[in-house]
């Protein structure tokens, strides 16, 4: 069966359903996935209910209702089909829409997953959008949400823009009028809300020596070297989106020169941005990556439904709550990063790790791991272990690496899957980012065991 056939069969199954339950994940991709599917299904006139889980694992399976609805597992499920089978879910009541590596069982659950067809840069929201569009052409207004999900799951990072089917979805959004593409722009985060010098100094892809992590120097480069005002006439900070194309070129040119002088490659300096012209300027809703951060903030702090309401257009109470979540999220992430960097990681030959106990919630350790890695030795994948507030028996593991190490053969999904299975736990994810749950009794020696697997991968 081809990918398009999977998509059209899934659309048929949805249209034939009387009642649907969506089970989705609490990150930006999961929230946009749910918002896309919920709107598409209700537009078909079908009764719909949604639940969000931090991950499909034995503890959270209780949130999957025991009823006769069609259960759409989206942004999860591919790697946990054993749990669906153990629960006794039948083939006809399950549809999996996912982009994680599949772990098949004896029950051939219906699944739409681009990985099998080589689409590695298509998130669950992107895949869900393709199914939604197949149920009705009218659903192209949802392409914007798919762009947020794709960008939120880092699908644009390696190529500094979306590619393949995910890029075709961008074109749907452009045609629909709620997505705008800015090509050959600066590869940076915060183009709609961050003051220019902070936007530049926070950017570390590529790492520009003297500018990355140095707001004073970034300010000098913008004001003194490029002659560009940091503030507007009314005294407010300007943001990247305010700059004319000449001003952007002037800054990008100076950054390129610095990289060139340092003998560093310049090609990662430019990226494609996705702007939403229907959203207010200077808000985090205005571009895909900042919108995704806001959704991550909602989901990781256990308010995924708030994020979903924002996705579906709420700019009142839900949006105000999301703004508060974002502020809180930012400050705790910063705190966690400082904790990781101050405490220091333990280095093994092929891995660096740290146990943070119950200092920070399990739902954000993956994000902290990713951000800390950008300030640590990029050659060693990072592993953060933590305890779960609601389950004293379990340890949550989050791992992150980068594209360069993946190209060199590192596969965190395979490593965590093998190491956690050995101790009766469960793990999954992607080559570049993976997670697992193991029991506390298996904690000791776990990092060494993963280290051994990573060593084998590199040989
Ligand atoms: O849910 P899972 O796909 O839900 O994990 C998403 C996280 O994995 C992202 O927040 C991102 O940090 C990481 N990721 C990544 N690069 C990819 C895929 C995922 O960094 N290609
Ligand atoms: O939780 P974290 O952000 O570290 O998860 C990284 C990736 O690993 C995500 O894609 C998540 O869905 C996946 N994961 C998994 N099984 C787990 C934990 C995480 O597949 N037990």
Short mmCIF file of C-alpha atoms and ligand atoms in Angstrom, two decimals:
data_model
loop_
_atom_site.label_atom_id
_atom_site.label_comp_id
_atom_site.label_asym_id
_atom_site.label_seq_id
_atom_site.Cartn_x
_atom_site.Cartn_y
_atom_site.Cartn_z
CA UNK A 1 0.00 0.00 0.00
CA UNK A 2 1.30 3.49 -0.83
CA UNK A 3 1.19 6.56 1.41
CA UNK A 4 -1.68 8.13 -0.57
CA UNK A 5 -3.68 4.94 -0.26
CA UNK A 6 -3.12 4.89 3.51
CA UNK A 7 -4.36 8.48 3.63
CA UNK A 8 -7.49 7.83 1.58
CA UNK A 9 -8.37 4.67 3.48
CA UNK A 10 -7.98 6.52 6.78
CA UNK A 11 -10.26 9.31 5.48
CA UNK A 12 -12.90 6.70 4.54
CA UNK A 13 -12.70 5.08 7.98
CA UNK A 14 -13.22 8.46 9.62
CA UNK A 15 -16.17 9.39 7.40
CA UNK A 16 -17.84 6.04 8.20
CA UNK A 17 -17.46 6.49 11.97
CA UNK A 18 -20.37 7.41 14.20
CA UNK A 19 -18.28 8.57 17.12
CA UNK A 20 -14.58 9.41 17.34
CA UNK A 21 -12.12 9.70 20.22
CA UNK A 22 -8.81 11.40 19.51
CA UNK A 23 -5.90 10.38 21.73
CA UNK A 24 -3.02 12.76 21.27
CA UNK A 25 0.26 13.91 22.71
CA UNK A 26 0.82 17.04 24.85
CA UNK A 27 3.43 18.78 22.71
CA UNK A 28 2.97 21.32 19.90
CA UNK A 29 2.73 18.60 17.26
CA UNK A 30 0.22 16.63 19.35
CA UNK A 31 -1.91 19.69 20.10
CA UNK A 32 -2.02 20.87 16.48
CA UNK A 33 -2.72 17.26 15.42
CA UNK A 34 -5.71 17.12 17.73
CA UNK A 35 -6.96 20.55 16.65
CA UNK A 36 -6.76 19.53 12.98
CA UNK A 37 -8.50 16.20 13.49
CA UNK A 38 -11.14 17.59 15.84
CA UNK A 39 -12.14 20.26 13.33
CA UNK A 40 -12.03 17.89 10.36
CA UNK A 41 -14.09 15.22 12.14
CA UNK A 42 -16.69 17.62 13.47
CA UNK A 43 -17.00 19.18 10.01
CA UNK A 44 -18.07 15.68 8.89
CA UNK A 45 -20.88 15.93 11.45
CA UNK A 46 -19.39 13.19 13.64
CA UNK A 47 -19.49 13.28 17.43
CA UNK A 48 -16.00 13.81 18.81
CA UNK A 49 -14.15 13.67 22.08
CA UNK A 50 -10.42 14.24 22.77
CA UNK A 51 -7.93 13.16 25.37
CA UNK A 52 -4.30 14.18 25.74
CA UNK A 53 -1.62 12.04 27.36
CA UNK A 54 2.04 12.75 28.12
CA UNK A 55 2.86 9.44 26.42
CA UNK A 56 1.05 6.14 25.82
CA UNK A 57 2.23 3.93 28.65
CA UNK A 58 0.47 1.50 31.00
CA UNK A 59 -0.39 4.33 33.47
CA UNK A 60 -1.98 6.59 30.86
CA UNK A 61 -3.87 3.85 28.97
CA UNK A 62 -6.70 4.40 31.46
CA UNK A 63 -7.55 7.65 29.67
CA UNK A 64 -8.40 5.70 26.50
CA UNK A 65 -12.16 5.21 26.82
CA UNK A 66 -13.72 1.80 26.85
CA UNK A 67 -16.49 2.50 24.36
CA UNK A 68 -17.50 1.86 20.77
CA UNK A 69 -15.90 5.01 19.31
CA UNK A 70 -13.27 4.96 16.57
CA UNK A 71 -10.05 5.72 18.43
CA UNK A 72 -7.65 7.89 16.48
CA UNK A 73 -4.19 7.72 18.07
CA UNK A 74 -2.26 10.64 16.68
CA UNK A 75 1.38 11.61 17.35
CA UNK A 76 1.61 8.40 19.39
CA UNK A 77 0.54 4.80 19.10
CA UNK A 78 2.94 3.52 16.43
CA UNK A 79 5.51 2.51 19.03
CA UNK A 80 2.95 1.33 21.61
CA UNK A 81 0.73 -1.03 19.62
CA UNK A 82 1.44 -3.74 22.20
CA UNK A 83 -0.48 -1.63 24.75
CA UNK A 84 -3.46 -1.31 22.40
CA UNK A 85 -3.39 -5.04 21.82
CA UNK A 86 -3.09 -5.85 25.54
CA UNK A 87 -6.07 -3.60 26.13
CA UNK A 88 -8.02 -5.75 23.66
CA UNK A 89 -8.63 -2.99 21.12
CA UNK A 90 -9.82 -4.44 17.81
CA UNK A 91 -8.42 -3.59 14.43
CA UNK A 92 -11.66 -1.89 13.35
CA UNK A 93 -11.77 0.53 16.28
CA UNK A 94 -8.23 1.88 15.89
CA UNK A 95 -6.63 4.34 13.48
CA UNK A 96 -3.01 5.35 14.13
CA UNK A 97 -1.71 8.55 12.53
CA UNK A 98 1.89 8.91 13.58
CA UNK A 99 5.46 9.70 12.58
CA UNK A 100 7.31 7.75 15.24
CA UNK A 101 9.07 4.52 14.46
CA UNK A 102 6.54 1.72 14.40
CA UNK A 103 6.74 -1.36 16.60
CA UNK A 104 4.23 -3.75 15.04
CA UNK A 105 2.34 -6.53 16.81
CA UNK A 106 0.12 -9.39 15.65
CA UNK A 107 -2.89 -7.09 15.24
CA UNK A 108 -2.49 -5.17 11.96
CA UNK A 109 -3.86 -1.84 13.17
CA UNK A 110 -4.51 0.67 10.42
CA UNK A 111 -1.74 3.23 10.38
CA UNK A 112 -0.84 6.31 8.36
CA UNK A 113 2.88 6.97 8.79
CA UNK A 114 5.15 8.66 6.25
CA UNK A 115 8.32 7.10 7.69
CA UNK A 116 7.71 3.85 5.80
CA UNK A 117 7.78 5.86 2.56
CA UNK A 118 10.91 7.81 3.45
CA UNK A 119 9.13 10.98 4.61
CA UNK A 120 11.25 11.70 7.64
CA UNK A 121 10.34 15.37 7.79
CA UNK A 122 6.61 15.09 8.15
CA UNK A 123 5.17 15.39 11.65
CA UNK A 124 1.95 13.88 12.98
CA UNK A 125 0.07 17.16 12.43
CA UNK A 126 1.31 17.16 8.82
CA UNK A 127 0.14 13.57 8.37
CA UNK A 128 -3.17 14.31 10.10
CA UNK A 129 -3.66 17.32 7.83
CA UNK A 130 -3.26 15.14 4.72
CA UNK A 131 -5.98 12.84 6.07
CA UNK A 132 -8.17 15.87 6.97
CA UNK A 133 -7.77 17.30 3.48
CA UNK A 134 -8.75 13.93 2.02
CA UNK A 135 -11.99 13.99 4.04
CA UNK A 136 -12.82 17.39 2.53
CA UNK A 137 -10.88 19.79 0.26
CA UNK A 138 -12.33 22.61 2.29
CA UNK A 139 -9.98 21.73 5.14
CA UNK A 140 -6.99 23.54 3.61
CA UNK A 141 -7.54 26.31 6.18
CA UNK A 142 -6.02 23.76 8.63
CA UNK A 143 -2.68 23.74 6.75
CA UNK A 144 -1.53 26.56 9.03
CA UNK A 145 -1.86 24.28 12.07
CA UNK A 146 0.07 21.54 10.28
CA UNK A 147 2.88 24.01 9.58
CA UNK A 148 3.04 24.80 13.33
CA UNK A 149 3.12 21.08 14.20
CA UNK A 150 5.84 20.36 11.64
CA UNK A 151 7.98 23.27 12.79
CA UNK A 152 7.32 22.47 16.47
CA UNK A 153 8.65 18.96 16.00
CA UNK A 154 11.79 20.37 14.38
CA UNK A 155 10.97 19.06 10.91
CA UNK A 156 12.34 22.28 9.39
CA UNK A 157 15.60 22.30 11.32
CA UNK A 158 17.96 20.17 9.26
CA UNK A 159 17.10 21.79 5.92
CA UNK A 160 16.24 25.17 7.44
CA UNK A 161 12.79 24.91 5.93
CA UNK A 162 10.12 22.30 5.38
CA UNK A 163 10.59 19.83 2.53
CA UNK A 164 8.56 17.19 0.68
CA UNK A 165 4.90 16.77 1.67
CA UNK A 166 5.38 19.18 4.60
CA UNK A 167 6.42 21.90 2.11
CA UNK A 168 3.40 21.14 -0.08
CA UNK A 169 1.25 21.75 2.99
CA UNK A 170 2.86 25.19 3.30
CA UNK A 171 1.73 25.89 -0.27
CA UNK A 172 -1.85 24.94 0.68
CA UNK A 173 -1.65 27.48 3.51
CA UNK A 174 -0.30 30.15 1.16
CA UNK A 175 -3.15 29.50 -1.31
CA UNK A 176 -5.63 29.64 1.52
CA UNK A 177 -4.17 33.00 2.59
CA UNK A 178 -3.23 32.31 6.21
CA UNK A 179 0.44 31.35 5.67
CA UNK A 180 3.18 33.55 4.22
CA UNK A 181 6.66 32.27 3.33
CA UNK A 182 9.77 34.40 3.81
CA UNK A 183 12.66 32.82 1.92
CA UNK A 184 16.40 33.31 2.46
CA UNK A 185 15.85 35.00 5.80
CA UNK A 186 18.03 34.79 8.91
CA UNK A 187 17.98 31.38 10.63
CA UNK A 188 16.82 32.60 14.02
CA UNK A 189 14.03 32.20 16.56
CA UNK A 190 11.77 34.92 17.92
CA UNK A 191 11.33 37.03 14.79
CA UNK A 192 7.97 38.41 15.94
CA UNK A 193 8.51 39.07 19.65
CA UNK A 194 12.19 39.30 20.58
CA UNK A 195 14.14 42.57 20.55
CA UNK A 196 16.64 42.36 17.67
CA UNK A 197 19.82 42.02 19.72
CA UNK A 198 18.28 39.24 21.83
CA UNK A 199 16.98 37.48 18.73
CA UNK A 200 20.53 37.46 17.34
CA UNK A 201 22.32 36.52 20.55
CA UNK A 202 19.96 33.66 21.37
CA UNK A 203 20.50 32.07 17.94
CA UNK A 204 23.07 29.30 17.93
CA UNK A 205 22.50 27.64 14.59
CA UNK A 206 25.03 28.45 13.32
CA UNK A 207 27.06 29.43 16.36
CA UNK A 208 28.49 32.87 15.56
CA UNK A 209 31.47 33.46 17.76
CA UNK A 210 31.19 36.79 19.63
CA UNK A 211 27.46 37.17 18.87
CA UNK A 212 25.80 33.95 20.05
CA UNK A 213 25.13 34.27 23.80
CA UNK A 214 26.43 37.87 23.73
CA UNK A 215 23.63 40.49 23.54
CA UNK A 216 26.02 43.45 23.97
CA UNK A 217 28.04 42.49 20.92
CA UNK A 218 24.86 41.71 19.00
CA UNK A 219 23.66 45.22 19.81
CA UNK A 220 26.94 46.72 18.57
CA UNK A 221 26.73 44.73 15.33
CA UNK A 222 23.21 45.96 14.66
CA UNK A 223 23.55 49.59 15.74
CA UNK A 224 27.17 50.48 15.11
CA UNK A 225 28.29 48.20 12.32
CA UNK A 226 25.06 47.96 10.33
CA UNK A 227 23.65 51.37 11.36
CA UNK A 228 20.25 49.94 12.17
CA UNK A 229 18.00 51.32 14.92
CA UNK A 230 17.16 48.89 17.70
CA UNK A 231 14.10 50.88 18.71
CA UNK A 232 11.15 52.41 16.94
CA UNK A 233 10.39 56.14 17.11
CA UNK A 234 8.01 55.48 20.01
CA UNK A 235 10.86 53.88 21.98
CA UNK A 236 9.63 50.30 21.62
CA UNK A 237 12.02 47.53 20.59
CA UNK A 238 11.98 46.59 16.94
CA UNK A 239 11.76 42.89 16.08
CA UNK A 240 13.23 41.02 13.10
CA UNK A 241 9.87 41.11 11.34
CA UNK A 242 9.98 44.96 11.41
CA UNK A 243 13.18 45.11 9.34
CA UNK A 244 13.21 45.98 5.65
CA UNK A 245 14.87 43.50 3.32
CA UNK A 246 17.92 45.82 3.02
CA UNK A 247 18.28 45.92 6.79
CA UNK A 248 18.00 42.14 7.00
CA UNK A 249 20.64 41.74 4.30
CA UNK A 250 22.97 44.13 6.11
CA UNK A 251 22.81 42.09 9.31
CA UNK A 252 22.99 38.69 7.61
CA UNK A 253 26.00 39.95 5.59
CA UNK A 254 27.87 40.98 8.73
CA UNK A 255 27.13 37.67 10.43
CA UNK A 256 28.32 35.83 7.32
CA UNK A 257 31.56 37.80 7.38
CA UNK A 258 32.19 36.77 10.98
CA UNK A 259 31.61 33.12 10.13
CA UNK A 260 33.81 33.42 7.07
CA UNK A 261 36.62 35.01 9.11
CA UNK A 262 36.35 32.17 11.63
CA UNK A 263 36.57 29.63 8.81
CA UNK A 264 33.04 28.40 9.56
CA UNK A 265 30.48 27.42 6.89
CA UNK A 266 27.86 30.08 6.24
CA UNK A 267 25.06 28.08 4.64
CA UNK A 268 23.13 27.49 7.88
CA UNK A 269 22.76 31.25 8.32
CA UNK A 270 19.71 31.43 6.10
CA UNK A 271 16.35 29.77 6.63
CA UNK A 272 12.75 29.94 5.51
CA UNK A 273 10.22 31.49 7.91
CA UNK A 274 6.49 30.85 8.05
CA UNK A 275 4.46 33.91 9.04
CA UNK A 276 0.74 34.05 9.73
CA UNK A 277 -0.65 37.30 8.30
CA UNK A 278 -4.01 36.72 9.99
CA UNK A 279 -2.42 37.00 13.45
CA UNK A 280 -1.53 40.20 15.32
CA UNK A 281 2.02 41.51 14.94
CA UNK A 282 4.34 41.26 17.97
CA UNK A 283 2.51 38.23 19.36
CA UNK A 284 3.84 34.66 19.56
CA UNK A 285 0.98 33.64 17.27
CA UNK A 286 2.52 35.49 14.38
CA UNK A 287 4.98 32.80 13.20
CA UNK A 288 5.16 29.02 13.25
CA UNK A 289 8.05 28.48 15.66
CA UNK A 290 6.87 30.92 18.33
CA UNK A 291 3.30 29.62 18.05
CA UNK A 292 4.70 26.12 18.59
CA UNK A 293 6.53 27.22 21.74
CA UNK A 294 3.30 28.63 23.14
CA UNK A 295 1.57 25.30 22.50
CA UNK A 296 4.43 23.38 24.08
CA UNK A 297 4.09 25.64 27.11
CA UNK A 298 0.37 24.81 27.39
CA UNK A 299 0.82 21.09 26.87
CA UNK A 300 3.88 20.47 28.97
CA UNK A 301 2.18 22.32 31.85
CA UNK A 302 -0.87 20.13 31.55
CA UNK A 303 -3.17 22.55 29.74
CA UNK A 304 -3.15 21.02 26.24
CA UNK A 305 -6.83 21.88 25.79
CA UNK A 306 -6.00 25.56 26.27
CA UNK A 307 -3.49 25.24 23.43
CA UNK A 308 -6.03 23.44 21.32
CA UNK A 309 -8.59 26.21 21.86
CA UNK A 310 -6.00 28.76 20.74
CA UNK A 311 -5.38 26.61 17.63
CA UNK A 312 -9.11 26.65 16.93
CA UNK A 313 -9.25 30.44 17.11
CA UNK A 314 -9.86 31.41 20.75
CA UNK A 315 -8.18 34.78 21.32
CA UNK A 316 -9.97 35.47 24.61
CA UNK A 317 -9.62 33.54 27.87
CA UNK A 318 -7.68 30.61 26.38
CA UNK A 319 -5.19 32.93 24.71
CA UNK A 320 -4.62 34.92 27.90
CA UNK A 321 -4.06 31.70 29.79
CA UNK A 322 -1.66 30.48 27.08
CA UNK A 323 0.32 33.73 27.42
CA UNK A 324 0.70 33.08 31.14
CA UNK A 325 1.76 29.48 30.49
CA UNK A 326 4.38 30.71 28.03
CA UNK A 327 5.87 33.15 30.54
CA UNK A 328 6.01 30.45 33.19
CA UNK A 329 7.40 27.85 30.74
CA UNK A 330 10.22 30.17 29.69
CA UNK A 331 11.31 30.90 33.23
CA UNK A 332 11.30 27.25 34.34
CA UNK A 333 13.15 26.10 31.20
CA UNK A 334 15.79 28.77 31.85
CA UNK A 335 16.05 27.60 35.45
CA UNK A 336 16.40 23.97 34.40
CA UNK A 337 19.08 24.78 31.86
CA UNK A 338 21.02 26.71 34.45
CA UNK A 339 20.64 23.80 36.84
CA UNK A 340 21.98 21.32 34.26
CA UNK A 341 24.89 23.57 33.31
CA UNK A 342 25.75 24.54 36.92
CA UNK A 343 25.54 20.99 38.24
CA UNK A 344 27.44 19.59 35.28
CA UNK A 345 26.87 16.36 33.41
CA UNK A 346 28.65 13.05 33.90
CA UNK A 347 30.59 12.20 30.74
CA UNK A 348 30.91 8.62 29.48
CA UNK A 349 32.70 7.71 26.25
CA UNK A 350 29.58 8.09 24.05
CA UNK A 351 27.09 9.87 26.26
CA UNK A 352 26.68 12.65 28.82
CA UNK A 353 24.02 12.37 31.50
CA UNK A 354 22.50 13.90 34.59
CA UNK A 355 19.80 12.81 37.02
CA UNK A 356 17.66 15.77 38.02
CA UNK A 357 15.49 13.86 40.51
CA UNK A 358 12.13 15.55 40.99
CA UNK A 359 13.39 19.13 40.64
CA UNK A 360 11.65 19.70 37.31
CA UNK A 361 8.56 18.09 35.79
CA UNK A 362 9.12 15.09 33.52
CA UNK A 363 7.16 16.82 30.74
CA UNK A 364 9.85 19.44 30.15
CA UNK A 365 13.10 17.53 30.69
CA UNK A 366 13.33 16.70 26.96
CA UNK A 367 13.21 20.38 26.06
CA UNK A 368 15.80 21.16 28.74
CA UNK A 369 18.01 18.35 27.46
CA UNK A 370 17.87 19.74 23.92
CA UNK A 371 18.66 23.28 25.02
CA UNK A 372 21.46 22.22 27.37
CA UNK A 373 23.06 20.17 24.59
CA UNK A 374 23.40 23.33 22.50
CA UNK A 375 25.70 24.66 25.22
CA UNK A 376 27.57 21.41 25.91
CA UNK A 377 29.78 19.04 23.90
CA UNK A 378 27.59 18.43 20.83
CA UNK A 379 29.41 15.17 20.05
CA UNK A 380 28.02 13.40 23.11
CA UNK A 381 24.28 12.70 23.09
CA UNK A 382 22.68 13.95 26.29
CA UNK A 383 20.51 11.89 28.63
CA UNK A 384 18.46 13.40 31.44
CA UNK A 385 16.84 11.14 34.00
CA UNK A 386 14.07 12.30 36.33
CA UNK A 387 11.35 11.05 38.64
CA UNK A 388 7.64 11.21 37.88
CA UNK A 389 5.46 13.08 40.38
CA UNK A 390 2.56 10.64 40.09
CA UNK A 391 4.44 7.34 39.92
CA UNK A 392 7.14 6.65 42.52
CA UNK A 393 8.09 3.42 40.73
CA UNK A 394 9.16 4.99 37.46
CA UNK A 395 12.08 6.94 36.03
CA UNK A 396 11.64 9.06 32.90
CA UNK A 397 14.52 9.25 30.45
CA UNK A 398 14.92 11.91 27.76
CA UNK A 399 17.70 11.89 25.19
CA UNK A 400 18.72 14.38 22.52
CA UNK A 401 21.47 14.57 19.92
CA UNK A 402 21.92 16.55 16.69
CA UNK A 403 21.86 16.02 12.92
CA UNK A 404 25.62 15.64 12.67
CA UNK A 405 25.69 12.74 15.11
CA UNK A 406 22.67 11.12 13.44
CA UNK A 407 24.54 11.28 10.12
CA UNK A 408 27.46 9.60 11.88
CA UNK A 409 25.21 6.66 12.83
CA UNK A 410 23.74 7.62 16.22
CA UNK A 411 20.18 6.34 16.68
CA UNK A 412 18.72 7.27 20.08
CA UNK A 413 15.41 5.52 19.40
CA UNK A 414 17.14 2.20 18.79
CA UNK A 415 19.47 2.70 21.77
CA UNK A 416 16.70 3.53 24.24
CA UNK A 417 14.40 0.86 22.90
CA UNK A 418 17.05 -1.83 23.38
CA UNK A 419 18.31 -0.61 26.76
CA UNK A 420 14.84 -0.09 28.24
CA UNK A 421 13.49 -3.41 26.94
CA UNK A 422 16.38 -5.19 28.63
CA UNK A 423 15.18 -3.87 32.00
CA UNK A 424 11.46 -4.29 31.36
CA UNK A 425 10.83 -0.64 30.45
CA UNK A 426 9.63 0.94 27.21
CA UNK A 427 11.07 3.61 24.99
CA UNK A 428 10.77 5.10 21.54
CA UNK A 429 10.86 8.28 19.49
CA UNK A 430 13.27 9.32 16.77
CA UNK A 431 16.95 8.90 15.96
CA UNK A 432 17.59 12.45 17.11
CA UNK A 433 15.25 12.60 20.13
CA UNK A 434 13.96 9.71 22.18
CA UNK A 435 12.48 8.93 25.55
CA UNK A 436 11.76 5.97 27.79
CA UNK A 437 10.27 4.89 31.09
CA UNK A 438 12.09 2.38 33.27
CA UNK A 439 11.56 1.24 36.84
CA UNK A 440 13.57 2.80 39.64
CA UNK A 441 15.23 -0.50 40.36
CA UNK A 442 16.70 -0.43 36.82
CA UNK A 443 18.10 3.06 37.15
CA UNK A 444 21.55 2.09 38.29
CA UNK A 445 23.78 1.26 35.36
CA UNK A 446 21.21 2.37 32.79
CA UNK A 447 23.38 5.19 31.39
CA UNK A 448 26.31 2.77 31.05
CA UNK A 449 24.08 0.31 29.22
CA UNK A 450 22.92 3.00 26.74
CA UNK A 451 26.54 4.12 26.42
CA UNK A 452 27.55 0.61 25.35
CA UNK A 453 24.85 0.57 22.65
CA UNK A 454 25.86 4.02 21.39
CA UNK A 455 29.46 2.80 21.24
CA UNK A 456 28.41 -0.14 19.08
CA UNK A 457 26.46 2.20 16.81
CA UNK A 458 29.54 4.32 16.20
CA UNK A 459 31.83 1.40 15.40
O1 LIG B 1 6.92 13.69 20.31
P1 LIG B 1 8.12 13.58 19.84
O2 LIG B 1 8.01 13.58 18.33
O3 LIG B 1 6.94 13.96 20.35
O4 LIG B 1 9.20 14.64 20.25
C1 LIG B 1 9.25 15.87 19.79
C2 LIG B 1 10.54 16.41 20.30
O5 LIG B 1 11.60 15.67 19.73
C3 LIG B 1 10.71 17.84 19.84
O6 LIG B 1 10.37 18.70 20.90
C4 LIG B 1 12.15 17.93 19.48
O7 LIG B 1 12.88 18.37 20.59
C5 LIG B 1 12.58 16.51 19.21
N1 LIG B 1 12.77 16.22 17.79
C6 LIG B 1 13.86 16.76 17.16
N2 LIG B 1 14.08 16.49 15.83
C7 LIG B 1 13.25 15.67 15.15
C8 LIG B 1 12.15 15.10 15.79
C9 LIG B 1 11.93 15.41 17.12
O8 LIG B 1 14.63 17.47 17.78
N3 LIG B 1 13.52 15.43 13.86
O1 LIG B 2 9.70 13.09 26.32
P1 LIG B 2 10.70 13.48 25.29
O2 LIG B 2 10.43 14.84 24.74
O3 LIG B 2 12.10 13.29 25.68
O4 LIG B 2 10.44 12.45 24.10
C1 LIG B 2 11.27 12.39 22.96
C2 LIG B 2 10.62 11.49 21.94
O5 LIG B 2 10.56 10.14 22.45
C3 LIG B 2 9.19 11.86 21.64
O6 LIG B 2 9.02 11.68 20.28
C4 LIG B 2 8.36 10.88 22.41
O7 LIG B 2 7.13 10.64 21.78
C5 LIG B 2 9.24 9.65 22.40
N1 LIG B 2 9.01 8.76 23.57
C6 LIG B 2 8.57 7.45 23.38
N2 LIG B 2 8.38 6.62 24.43
C7 LIG B 2 8.60 7.05 25.69
C8 LIG B 2 9.03 8.37 25.92
C9 LIG B 2 9.23 9.22 24.83
O8 LIG B 2 8.36 7.06 22.23
N3 LIG B 2 8.40 6.20 26.69
#
